[in-house]
Short mmCIF file of C-alpha atoms in Angstrom, two decimals:
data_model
loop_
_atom_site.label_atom_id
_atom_site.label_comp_id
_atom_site.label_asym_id
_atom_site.label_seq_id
_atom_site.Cartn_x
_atom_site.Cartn_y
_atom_site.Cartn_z
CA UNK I 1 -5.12 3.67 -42.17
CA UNK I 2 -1.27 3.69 -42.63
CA UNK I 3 -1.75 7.05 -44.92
CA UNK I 4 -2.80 8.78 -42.13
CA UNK I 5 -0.04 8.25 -39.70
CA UNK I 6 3.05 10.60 -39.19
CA UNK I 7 6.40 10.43 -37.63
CA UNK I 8 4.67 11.22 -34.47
CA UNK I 9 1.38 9.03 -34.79
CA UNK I 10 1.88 5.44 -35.79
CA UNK I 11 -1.24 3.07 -36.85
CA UNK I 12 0.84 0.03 -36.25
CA UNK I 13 2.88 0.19 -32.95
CA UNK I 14 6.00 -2.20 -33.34
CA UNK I 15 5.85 -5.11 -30.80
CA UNK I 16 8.89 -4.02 -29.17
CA UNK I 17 6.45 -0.78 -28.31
CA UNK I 18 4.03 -2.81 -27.12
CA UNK I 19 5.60 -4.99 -24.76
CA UNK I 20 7.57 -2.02 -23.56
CA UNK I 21 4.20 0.08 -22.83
CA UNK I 22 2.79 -3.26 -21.40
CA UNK I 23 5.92 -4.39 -18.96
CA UNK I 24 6.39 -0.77 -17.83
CA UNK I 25 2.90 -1.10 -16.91
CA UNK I 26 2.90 -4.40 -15.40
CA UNK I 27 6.33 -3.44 -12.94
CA UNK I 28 4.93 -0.58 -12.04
CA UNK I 29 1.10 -2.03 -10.51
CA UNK I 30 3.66 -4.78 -9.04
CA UNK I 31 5.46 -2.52 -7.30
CA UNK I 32 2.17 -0.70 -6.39
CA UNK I 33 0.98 -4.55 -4.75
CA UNK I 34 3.47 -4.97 -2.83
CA UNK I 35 3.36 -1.49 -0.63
CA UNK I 36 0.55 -3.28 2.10
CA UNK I 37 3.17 -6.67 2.71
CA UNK I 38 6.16 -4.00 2.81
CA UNK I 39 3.76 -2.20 6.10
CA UNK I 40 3.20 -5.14 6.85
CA UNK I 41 6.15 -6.22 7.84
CA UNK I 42 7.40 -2.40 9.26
CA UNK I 43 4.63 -2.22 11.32
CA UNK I 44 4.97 -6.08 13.06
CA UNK I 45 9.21 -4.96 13.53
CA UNK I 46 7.50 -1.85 15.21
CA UNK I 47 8.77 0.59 12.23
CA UNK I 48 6.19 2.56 11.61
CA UNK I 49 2.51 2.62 13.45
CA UNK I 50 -0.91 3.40 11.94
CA UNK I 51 -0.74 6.79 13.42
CA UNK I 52 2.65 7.99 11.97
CA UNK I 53 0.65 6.77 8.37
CA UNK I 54 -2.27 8.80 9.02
CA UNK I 55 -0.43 11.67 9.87
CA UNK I 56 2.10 11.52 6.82
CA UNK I 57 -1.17 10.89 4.89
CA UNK I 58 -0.75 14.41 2.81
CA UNK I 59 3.20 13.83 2.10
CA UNK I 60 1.95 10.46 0.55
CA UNK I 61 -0.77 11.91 -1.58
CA UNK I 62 1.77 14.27 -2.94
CA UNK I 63 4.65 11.24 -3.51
CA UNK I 64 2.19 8.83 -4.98
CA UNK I 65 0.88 11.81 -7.32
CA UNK I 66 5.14 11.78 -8.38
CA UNK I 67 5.60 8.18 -8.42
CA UNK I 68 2.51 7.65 -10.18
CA UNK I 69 3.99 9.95 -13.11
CA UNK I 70 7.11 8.20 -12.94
CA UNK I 71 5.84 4.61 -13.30
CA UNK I 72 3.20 5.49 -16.00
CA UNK I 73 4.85 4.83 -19.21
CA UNK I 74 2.95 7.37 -21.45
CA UNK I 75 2.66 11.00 -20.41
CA UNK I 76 -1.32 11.55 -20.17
CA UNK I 77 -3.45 11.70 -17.20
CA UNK I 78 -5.48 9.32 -17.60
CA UNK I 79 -2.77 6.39 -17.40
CA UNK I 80 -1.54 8.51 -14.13
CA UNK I 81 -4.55 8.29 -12.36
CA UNK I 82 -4.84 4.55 -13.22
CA UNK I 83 -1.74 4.20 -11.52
CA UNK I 84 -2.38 7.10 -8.92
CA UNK I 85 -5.98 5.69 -7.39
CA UNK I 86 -4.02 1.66 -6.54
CA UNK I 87 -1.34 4.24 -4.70
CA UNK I 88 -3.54 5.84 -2.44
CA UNK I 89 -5.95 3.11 -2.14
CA UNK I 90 -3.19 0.72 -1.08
CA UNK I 91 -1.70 3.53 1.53
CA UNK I 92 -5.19 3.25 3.37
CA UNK I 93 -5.09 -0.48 3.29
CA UNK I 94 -1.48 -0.32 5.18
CA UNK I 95 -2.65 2.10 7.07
CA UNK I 96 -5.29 -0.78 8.14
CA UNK I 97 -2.72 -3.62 7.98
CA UNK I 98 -0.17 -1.40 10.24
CA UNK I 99 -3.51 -0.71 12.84
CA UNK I 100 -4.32 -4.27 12.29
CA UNK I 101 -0.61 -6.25 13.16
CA UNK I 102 1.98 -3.30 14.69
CA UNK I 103 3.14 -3.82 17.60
CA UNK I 104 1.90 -0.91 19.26
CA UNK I 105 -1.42 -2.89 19.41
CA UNK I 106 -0.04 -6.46 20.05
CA UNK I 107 1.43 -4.94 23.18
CA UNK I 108 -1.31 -3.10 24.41
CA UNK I 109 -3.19 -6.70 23.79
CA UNK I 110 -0.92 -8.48 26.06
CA UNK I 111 -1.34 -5.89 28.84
CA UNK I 112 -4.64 -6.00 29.00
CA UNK I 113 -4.31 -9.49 29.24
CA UNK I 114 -2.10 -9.13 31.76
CA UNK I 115 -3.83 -6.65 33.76
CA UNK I 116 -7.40 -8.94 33.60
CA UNK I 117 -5.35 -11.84 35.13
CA UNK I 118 -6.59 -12.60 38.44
CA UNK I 119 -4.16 -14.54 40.52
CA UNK I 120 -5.74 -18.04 41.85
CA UNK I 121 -5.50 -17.70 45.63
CA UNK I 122 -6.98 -19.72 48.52
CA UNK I 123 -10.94 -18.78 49.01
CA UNK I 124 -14.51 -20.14 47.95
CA UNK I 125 -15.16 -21.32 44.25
CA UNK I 126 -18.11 -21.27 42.78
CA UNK I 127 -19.93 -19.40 45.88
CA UNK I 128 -19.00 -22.43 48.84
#
């Protein structure tokens, strides 16, 4: 097997090599993890909203199409899109975690609250 290789082709990748390909790998679907607690926590200090997401939602195909080529640490496609699909698929779970704990909707809850409060005054209770 070690006939065939070149300068370009190795049959035997060095360890260094491999624990470079595999920790380039591993930071980069970290990073990738961490993009729903980092809305998270923009959308509950009133940041960003689900609605600004959704409507940035083409700019973010288009960055996480770039990033995914910059964190991939080989140069074919297939590695990108491994990296690409978590991207996107972890923009439309913040866009569900911003819709699910911004404050935009926290504050509408409380107003409804507020508004379905009826003040206790004097009258009947309970129909006497």
């Amino acid at each position: 097997l070690n006939e065939y290789s070149s300068e370009y082709v190795k049959a035997f990748p060095s360890i260094k090599e491999a624990l470079s390909f595999f920790m380039g790998l591993l930071l980069g679907f970290g990073l990738i993890f961490e993009f729903p607690l980092v809305v998270f926590v923009l959308a509950r200090l009133g940041l960003v909203t689900s609605r600004w997401l959704r409507r940035q939602w083409k700019y973010a195909i288009l960055i996480s199409a770039v990033a995914a080529a910059a964190l991939t640490p080989t140069t074919d496609a297939v590695s990108m899109m491994f990296m690409f699909v978590p991207i996107v698929v972890f923009y439309g779970l913040g866009i569900l975690v911003a819709w699910l704990f911004g404050k935009e909707r926290r504050q509408k809850a409380a107003e409804d609250i507020e508004d379905t409060d009826e003040p206790e005054g004097p009258g009947p209770k309970d129909g006497f």
